[in-house]
C-alpha positions as semicolon CSV with decimal commas, in nm:
position;residue;x (nm);y (nm);z (nm)
1;X;0,000;0,000;0,000
2;X;0,096;0,357;-0,038
3;X;0,160;0,580;0,259
4;X;0,119;0,919;0,416
5;X;0,339;1,161;0,232
6;X;0,554;1,384;0,447
7;X;0,803;1,628;0,293
8;X;1,154;1,637;0,433
9;X;1,226;1,906;0,689
10;X;1,451;1,970;0,987
11;X;1,503;1,736;1,283
12;X;1,457;1,416;1,089
13;X;1,527;1,077;1,243
14;X;1,739;0,917;0,974
15;X;1,848;0,572;0,869
16;X;2,202;0,629;0,753
17;X;2,404;0,477;0,472
18;X;2,660;0,216;0,560
19;X;2,938;0,018;0,398
20;X;2,797;-0,333;0,381
21;X;2,975;-0,665;0,365
22;X;2,854;-0,993;0,218
23;X;2,629;-1,200;0,443
24;X;2,734;-1,503;0,644
25;X;2,468;-1,718;0,805
26;X;2,559;-1,770;1,169
27;X;2,228;-1,835;1,346
28;X;2,256;-1,835;1,723
29;X;2,019;-2,040;1,934
30;X;1,975;-1,928;2,291
31;X;1,783;-2,067;2,585
32;X;1,411;-2,067;2,510
33;X;1,303;-1,829;2,782
34;X;1,206;-1,461;2,771
35;X;1,486;-1,234;2,888
36;X;1,290;-0,919;2,960
37;X;0,944;-0,776;2,977
38;X;0,861;-0,416;2,901
39;X;0,528;-0,277;3,012
40;X;0,382;-0,014;2,784
41;X;0,096;0,203;2,906
42;X;-0,171;0,184;2,638
43;X;-0,412;0,439;2,780
44;X;-0,259;0,728;2,587
45;X;-0,249;0,521;2,269
46;X;-0,623;0,463;2,278
47;X;-0,726;0,805;2,408
48;X;-0,795;0,898;2,045
49;X;-1,116;0,697;2,085
50;X;-1,229;0,945;2,348
51;X;-1,194;0,742;2,670
52;X;-0,913;0,595;2,871
53;X;-0,950;0,264;3,047
54;X;-0,869;0,330;3,412
55;X;-0,932;-0,023;3,537
56;X;-0,903;-0,337;3,329
57;X;-0,752;-0,288;2,987
58;X;-0,965;-0,360;2,682
59;X;-0,824;-0,631;2,458
60;X;-0,779;-0,497;2,102
61;X;-1,007;-0,673;1,855
62;X;-0,864;-0,904;1,593
63;X;-0,524;-0,957;1,755
64;X;-0,426;-1,315;1,841
65;X;-0,159;-1,247;2,104
66;X;0,129;-1,310;2,146
67;X;0,253;-1,169;1,816
68;X;0,583;-1,076;1,660
69;X;0,595;-0,704;1,595
70;X;0,556;-0,753;1,219
71;X;0,239;-0,959;1,270
72;X;0,102;-0,709;1,520
73;X;0,149;-0,418;1,278
74;X;0,018;-0,631;0,990
75;X;-0,313;-0,682;1,171
76;X;-0,339;-0,313;1,255
77;X;-0,284;-0,207;0,896
78;X;-0,435;-0,485;0,686
79;X;-0,656;-0,696;0,914
80;X;-1,034;-0,679;0,930
81;X;-1,126;-0,318;1,002
82;X;-0,760;-0,222;0,969
83;X;-0,619;0,108;0,850
84;X;-0,611;0,011;0,483
85;X;-0,956;-0,146;0,471
86;X;-1,113;0,155;0,298
87;X;-1,043;0,320;-0,037
88;X;-1,148;0,654;0,108
89;X;-0,798;0,692;0,249
90;X;-0,667;0,839;-0,076
91;X;-0,795;1,184;-0,153
92;X;-0,959;1,270;-0,481
93;X;-0,864;1,592;-0,654
94;X;-0,802;1,753;-0,988
95;X;-0,439;1,775;-1,105
96;X;-0,250;2,065;-0,951
97;X;-0,140;2,346;-1,182
98;X;0,222;2,371;-1,073
99;X;0,322;2,601;-1,358
100;X;0,072;2,861;-1,239
101;X;0,197;2,863;-0,879
102;X;0,429;3,140;-0,764
103;X;0,663;2,910;-0,574
104;X;0,716;2,692;-0,268
105;X;0,482;2,882;-0,035
106;X;0,186;2,860;-0,271
107;X;0,253;2,493;-0,345
108;X;0,254;2,401;0,024
109;X;-0,058;2,609;0,082
110;X;-0,241;2,426;-0,198
111;X;-0,127;2,088;-0,069
112;X;-0,242;2,169;0,284
113;X;-0,575;2,283;0,142
114;X;-0,623;1,949;-0,031
115;X;-0,569;1,763;0,295
116;X;-0,807;1,990;0,486
117;X;-1,083;1,963;0,229
118;X;-1,059;1,590;0,171
119;X;-1,006;1,476;0,532
120;X;-0,829;1,157;0,431
121;X;-0,531;0,973;0,564
122;X;-0,272;0,975;0,293
123;X;-0,165;1,029;-0,060
124;X;0,146;0,962;-0,264
125;X;0,362;1,138;-0,525
126;X;0,184;0,958;-0,808
127;X;-0,142;1,123;-0,692
128;X;-0,004;1,466;-0,606
129;X;0,198;1,497;-0,925
130;X;-0,050;1,333;-1,159
131;X;-0,003;1,264;-1,438
132;X;0,367;1,356;-1,446
133;X;0,500;1,116;-1,182
134;X;0,327;0,818;-1,341
135;X;0,441;0,924;-1,688
136;X;0,803;0,926;-1,570
137;X;0,763;0,567;-1,448
138;X;0,601;0,474;-1,782
139;X;0,887;0,639;-1,972
140;X;1,140;0,437;-1,773
141;X;0,950;0,114;-1,837
142;X;0,906;0,166;-2,212
143;X;1,270;0,266;-2,247
144;X;1,389;-0,040;-2,055
145;X;1,152;-0,283;-2,229
146;X;1,288;-0,181;-2,571
147;X;1,056;-0,336;-2,832
148;X;0,927;-0,617;-2,614
149;X;0,587;-0,681;-2,460
150;X;0,527;-0,459;-2,158
151;X;0,436;-0,678;-1,862
152;X;0,380;-0,492;-1,535
153;X;0,295;-0,618;-1,187
154;X;0,209;-0,330;-0,955
155;X;0,198;-0,406;-0,584
156;X;-0,050;-0,185;-0,400
157;X;-0,212;-0,009;-0,693
158;X;-0,417;0,234;-0,485
159;X;-0,680;0,402;-0,701
160;X;-0,508;0,292;-1,022
161;X;-0,327;0,618;-1,089
162;X;-0,014;0,458;-1,233
163;X;-0,224;0,233;-1,455
164;X;-0,412;0,534;-1,594
165;X;-0,097;0,738;-1,652
166;X;0,086;0,446;-1,813
167;X;-0,197;0,384;-2,059
168;X;-0,216;0,754;-2,151
169;X;0,162;0,773;-2,195
170;X;0,158;0,476;-2,432
171;X;-0,133;0,620;-2,629
172;X;0,062;0,939;-2,680
173;X;0,417;0,811;-2,731
174;X;0,391;0,445;-2,834
175;X;0,035;0,359;-2,944
176;X;0,158;0,050;-3,129
177;X;0,272;-0,096;-2,795
178;X;-0,059;-0,050;-2,614
179;X;-0,187;-0,380;-2,752
180;X;0,123;-0,547;-2,603
181;X;0,056;-0,421;-2,251
182;X;-0,024;-0,674;-1,979
183;X;-0,091;-0,483;-1,655
184;X;-0,147;-0,661;-1,325
185;X;-0,236;-0,503;-0,991
186;X;-0,175;-0,699;-0,671
187;X;-0,356;-0,540;-0,377
188;X;-0,461;-0,680;-0,041
189;X;-0,738;-0,417;-0,010
190;X;-1,072;-0,527;-0,157
191;X;-1,192;-0,166;-0,146
192;X;-0,897;-0,053;-0,359
193;X;-0,942;-0,337;-0,607
194;X;-1,311;-0,251;-0,653
195;X;-1,224;0,115;-0,702
196;X;-0,977;0,031;-0,981
197;X;-1,216;-0,218;-1,140
198;X;-1,468;0,061;-1,197
199;X;-1,205;0,270;-1,378
200;X;-1,085;0,016;-1,632
201;X;-1,184;0,140;-1,976
202;X;-1,359;-0,089;-2,222
203;X;-1,062;-0,105;-2,459
204;X;-0,835;-0,210;-2,171
205;X;-1,040;-0,509;-2,061
206;X;-0,837;-0,822;-2,112
207;X;-0,510;-0,633;-2,069
208;X;-0,559;-0,543;-1,702
209;X;-0,584;-0,813;-1,436
210;X;-0,664;-0,745;-1,071
211;X;-0,538;-0,978;-0,798
212;X;-0,699;-0,926;-0,456
213;X;-0,433;-1,069;-0,226
214;X;-0,113;-0,979;-0,048
215;X;0,202;-0,984;-0,259
216;X;0,348;-1,208;0,012
217;X;0,083;-1,470;-0,075
218;X;0,169;-1,480;-0,447
219;X;0,195;-1,837;-0,584
220;X;0,188;-1,818;-0,966
221;X;0,517;-1,823;-1,154
222;X;0,577;-1,554;-1,418
223;X;0,860;-1,647;-1,654
224;X;0,821;-1,353;-1,892
225;X;1,035;-1,044;-1,864
226;X;0,837;-0,807;-1,648
227;X;0,850;-0,505;-1,420
228;X;0,745;-0,529;-1,057
229;X;0,648;-0,184;-0,932
230;X;0,566;-0,069;-0,579
231;X;0,520;0,305;-0,534
232;X;0,591;0,400;-0,171
233;X;0,459;0,059;-0,065
234;X;0,758;-0,111;0,096
235;X;0,756;0,140;0,383
236;X;0,416;-0,005;0,477
237;X;0,555;-0,359;0,490
238;X;0,567;-0,430;0,866
239;X;0,912;-0,479;1,018
240;X;1,025;-0,683;1,315
241;X;1,174;-0,524;1,624
242;X;1,495;-0,655;1,775
243;X;1,706;-0,565;2,076
244;X;2,081;-0,624;2,098
245;X;2,174;-0,725;2,453
246;X;2,495;-0,883;2,583
247;X;2,625;-0,931;2,232
248;X;2,315;-1,126;2,130
249;X;2,007;-1,043;1,924
250;X;1,663;-1,082;2,079
251;X;1,329;-1,065;1,900
252;X;1,039;-0,863;2,039
253;X;0,686;-0,997;2,080
254;X;0,370;-0,807;2,172
255;X;0,148;-0,958;2,440
256;X;-0,166;-0,838;2,617
257;X;-0,250;-0,828;2,986
258;X;-0,583;-0,711;3,124
259;X;-0,389;-0,540;3,403
260;X;-0,104;-0,386;3,205
261;X;-0,239;-0,360;2,852
262;X;0,008;-0,419;2,571
263;X;0,339;-0,569;2,676
264;X;0,666;-0,594;2,486
265;X;0,846;-0,917;2,569
266;X;1,193;-1,006;2,444
267;X;1,280;-1,361;2,346
268;X;1,598;-1,522;2,216
269;X;1,619;-1,501;1,839
270;X;1,424;-1,797;1,702
271;X;1,196;-1,682;1,417
272;X;1,331;-1,823;1,090
273;X;1,201;-1,540;0,871
274;X;1,362;-1,282;1,096
275;X;1,689;-1,475;1,094
276;X;1,676;-1,487;0,715
277;X;1,617;-1,111;0,696
278;X;1,900;-1,038;0,939
279;X;2,136;-1,243;0,728
280;X;2,019;-1,111;0,390
281;X;2,192;-0,774;0,420
282;X;2,461;-0,862;0,670
283;X;2,252;-0,706;0,944
284;X;2,400;-0,967;1,174
285;X;2,703;-1,191;1,137
286;X;2,798;-1,430;1,411
287;X;3,169;-1,504;1,442
288;X;3,372;-1,693;1,697
289;X;3,635;-1,495;1,880
290;X;3,882;-1,671;2,101
291;X;3,660;-1,974;2,131
292;X;3,358;-1,772;2,244
293;X;3,056;-1,636;2,064
294;X;3,080;-1,280;1,941
295;X;2,856;-1,049;1,744
296;X;3,005;-0,863;1,451
297;X;2,721;-0,676;1,288
298;X;2,592;-0,385;1,094
299;X;2,359;-0,329;1,386
300;X;2,645;-0,292;1,631
301;X;2,768;-0,002;1,420
302;X;2,425;0,144;1,355
303;X;2,266;0,101;1,694
304;X;2,574;0,139;1,906
305;X;2,735;-0,103;2,143
306;X;2,517;-0,012;2,441
307;X;2,302;-0,285;2,593
308;X;1,938;-0,275;2,491
309;X;1,991;-0,098;2,157
310;X;1,676;-0,133;1,945
311;X;1,615;-0,159;1,573
312;X;1,352;-0,254;1,316
313;X;1,436;-0,517;1,055
314;X;1,246;-0,537;0,720
315;X;1,151;-0,905;0,744
316;X;0,855;-0,881;0,507
317;X;1,051;-0,689;0,244
318;X;1,311;-0,965;0,240
319;X;1,029;-1,220;0,208
320;X;0,907;-1,027;-0,096
321;X;1,255;-1,049;-0,248
322;X;1,244;-1,427;-0,201
323;X;0,913;-1,436;-0,389
324;X;1,063;-1,228;-0,669
325;X;1,343;-1,482;-0,700
326;X;1,117;-1,787;-0,712
327;X;0,808;-1,652;-0,890
328;X;0,940;-1,362;-1,099
329;X;1,285;-1,480;-1,211
330;X;1,304;-1,239;-1,506
331;X;1,170;-0,931;-1,331
332;X;1,308;-0,583;-1,289
333;X;1,199;-0,379;-0,988
334;X;1,094;-0,016;-0,953
335;X;1,063;0,061;-0,583
336;X;1,055;0,432;-0,490
337;X;1,013;0,498;-0,120
338;X;1,111;0,702;0,185
339;X;1,449;0,673;0,355
340;X;1,371;0,883;0,664
341;X;1,082;1,043;0,849
342;X;1,010;1,290;1,122
343;X;0,910;1,066;1,411
344;X;0,917;1,056;1,792
345;X;0,982;0,681;1,772
346;X;1,342;0,580;1,841
347;X;1,573;0,308;1,715
348;X;1,731;0,200;1,388
349;X;1,474;0,247;1,107
350;X;1,209;0,336;1,367
351;X;0,862;0,390;1,219
352;X;0,649;0,698;1,196
353;X;0,306;0,632;1,349
354;X;0,038;0,887;1,277
355;X;-0,330;0,957;1,251
356;X;-0,476;1,222;1,023
357;X;-0,815;1,370;1,102
358;X;-0,972;1,700;1,014
359;X;-0,663;1,815;0,828
360;X;-0,446;1,765;1,136
361;X;-0,187;1,499;1,207
362;X;-0,147;1,330;1,544
363;X;0,181;1,146;1,594
364;X;0,248;0,862;1,836
365;X;0,568;0,751;2,003
366;X;0,513;0,377;1,958
367;X;0,401;0,133;1,689
368;X;0,167;-0,010;1,955
369;X;-0,085;0,255;1,852
370;X;-0,152;0,026;1,554
371;X;-0,381;-0,168;1,789
372;X;-0,639;0,107;1,734
373;X;-0,650;0,018;1,361
374;X;-0,679;0,387;1,271
375;X;-0,308;0,475;1,253
376;X;-0,068;0,455;0,963
377;X;0,264;0,287;1,044
378;X;0,555;0,341;0,806
379;X;0,911;0,217;0,832
380;X;1,188;0,413;0,656
381;X;1,409;0,214;0,422
382;X;1,783;0,192;0,474
383;X;1,835;0,179;0,097
384;X;2,196;0,052;0,096
385;X;2,094;-0,238;0,321
386;X;1,773;-0,301;0,126
387;X;1,968;-0,303;-0,200
388;X;2,219;-0,546;-0,051
389;X;1,937;-0,773;0,061
390;X;1,777;-0,760;-0,285
391;X;2,103;-0,857;-0,454
392;X;2,184;-1,135;-0,208
393;X;1,837;-1,290;-0,217
394;X;1,760;-1,261;-0,590
395;X;2,113;-1,286;-0,728
396;X;2,052;-0,970;-0,931
397;X;2,233;-0,641;-0,908
398;X;2,029;-0,359;-0,761
399;X;2,099;0,011;-0,768
400;X;1,982;0,305;-0,561
401;X;1,916;0,640;-0,727
402;X;1,774;0,961;-0,589
403;X;1,432;1,077;-0,697
404;X;1,593;1,387;-0,843
405;X;1,828;1,185;-1,064
406;X;1,546;0,958;-1,178
407;X;1,314;1,245;-1,264
408;X;1,586;1,446;-1,437
409;X;1,633;1,154;-1,676
410;X;1,277;1,029;-1,723
411;X;1,047;1,307;-1,607
412;X;0,885;1,605;-1,777
413;X;0,997;1,855;-1,516
414;X;0,871;2,165;-1,696
415;X;0,521;2,055;-1,598
416;X;0,594;2,051;-1,224
417;X;0,803;2,369;-1,205
418;X;0,656;2,678;-1,039
419;X;0,709;3,035;-1,162
420;X;0,996;3,090;-0,917
421;X;1,184;2,785;-1,047
422;X;1,099;2,581;-0,738
423;X;1,008;2,227;-0,845
424;X;0,838;2,030;-0,566
425;X;0,881;1,697;-0,744
426;X;1,256;1,711;-0,687
427;X;1,289;1,982;-0,421
428;X;1,025;1,875;-0,169
429;X;1,093;1,503;-0,145
430;X;1,461;1,470;-0,076
431;X;1,377;1,189;0,166
432;X;1,289;0,955;-0,120
433;X;1,496;0,723;-0,335
434;X;1,445;0,451;-0,596
435;X;1,559;0,089;-0,583
436;X;1,599;-0,030;-0,943
437;X;1,734;-0,343;-1,106
């Protein structure tokens, strides 16, 4: 799914770039007993519903505790009644006239006005900069596909904006290739799928296929050359939380107590998917030093050597890469996303957790607010590590480029430039990058 769009500004919690080494699988098995319990007061997290529970805590609906953090966030975002269960989250508006705006101040005023008037949770660059953002993606695809069939799998298609812009771009620049387009949208949201279904034009029927499921549930093998696209979607793939203590990695689970509410409990590292993700980008390498067990890791550099350092690991993103390897062996990826956010949450690649209502944004200091099922939870991407994981899992070379560099090459920037020369497509979203292959 796409995510709340937040321009880069001061005081940003950042996931830095690091020199990465090749992965070595050194799984460590510890005693099967929890090492620590952390009680989190949930009253403030649920005060957005209007009341605080002062006695027994109310068990959040739909959560089968205990849960790994990724499964907890997954339920809050995509479960029944979850944040992404409605298509009304994406605002509807006419294209903005950037060329008629005086400059940055007017652009931000118009954007704020859209949010106030539409009272929705989020939007994305492909919606704000329609049709120009989508046309840049289409230009890249048609250039890369040369004279071959154009096969696209879009993960989290939203309201179908990229589909619409791609079709219009082909009609204008390569009409002979329109008949060779095979466009697939994979979306877990039934509401989004139904919204796109209503927009498919008669002449596109048979060339657009909608798949109402999670990309992580994909089973069919696609042997054709194709493009897998996810526009600001990976940041909404739930991550796992880990804690590094005494030179060992522990995984965090969320539990519920009627007395204490939501509880974070740390266990020895045992989840196989999390281990796989940790290894995929050299997040953790176990080495023996002087006959004893030692931890030599990216995390020790990122999170510091202090006991109890916390971080969020993109387990589900790495699982997606494994699916790309097995089910889309001839695919190329186009994954633009955010590499940092403003957020009160702490830790390596800590999420931003926020609720938008009435044109205002309320931010939370913990992912546990996802239990309310009304908050967006987004995890910034450490692009060098993500690229390393992609290459190691799929065996293909990935590359990271800035949004500015991508748009300078494939965009039509005259159409998003204001009268002052300020261009929000490249000037306002410096916290975004592309993973390409």
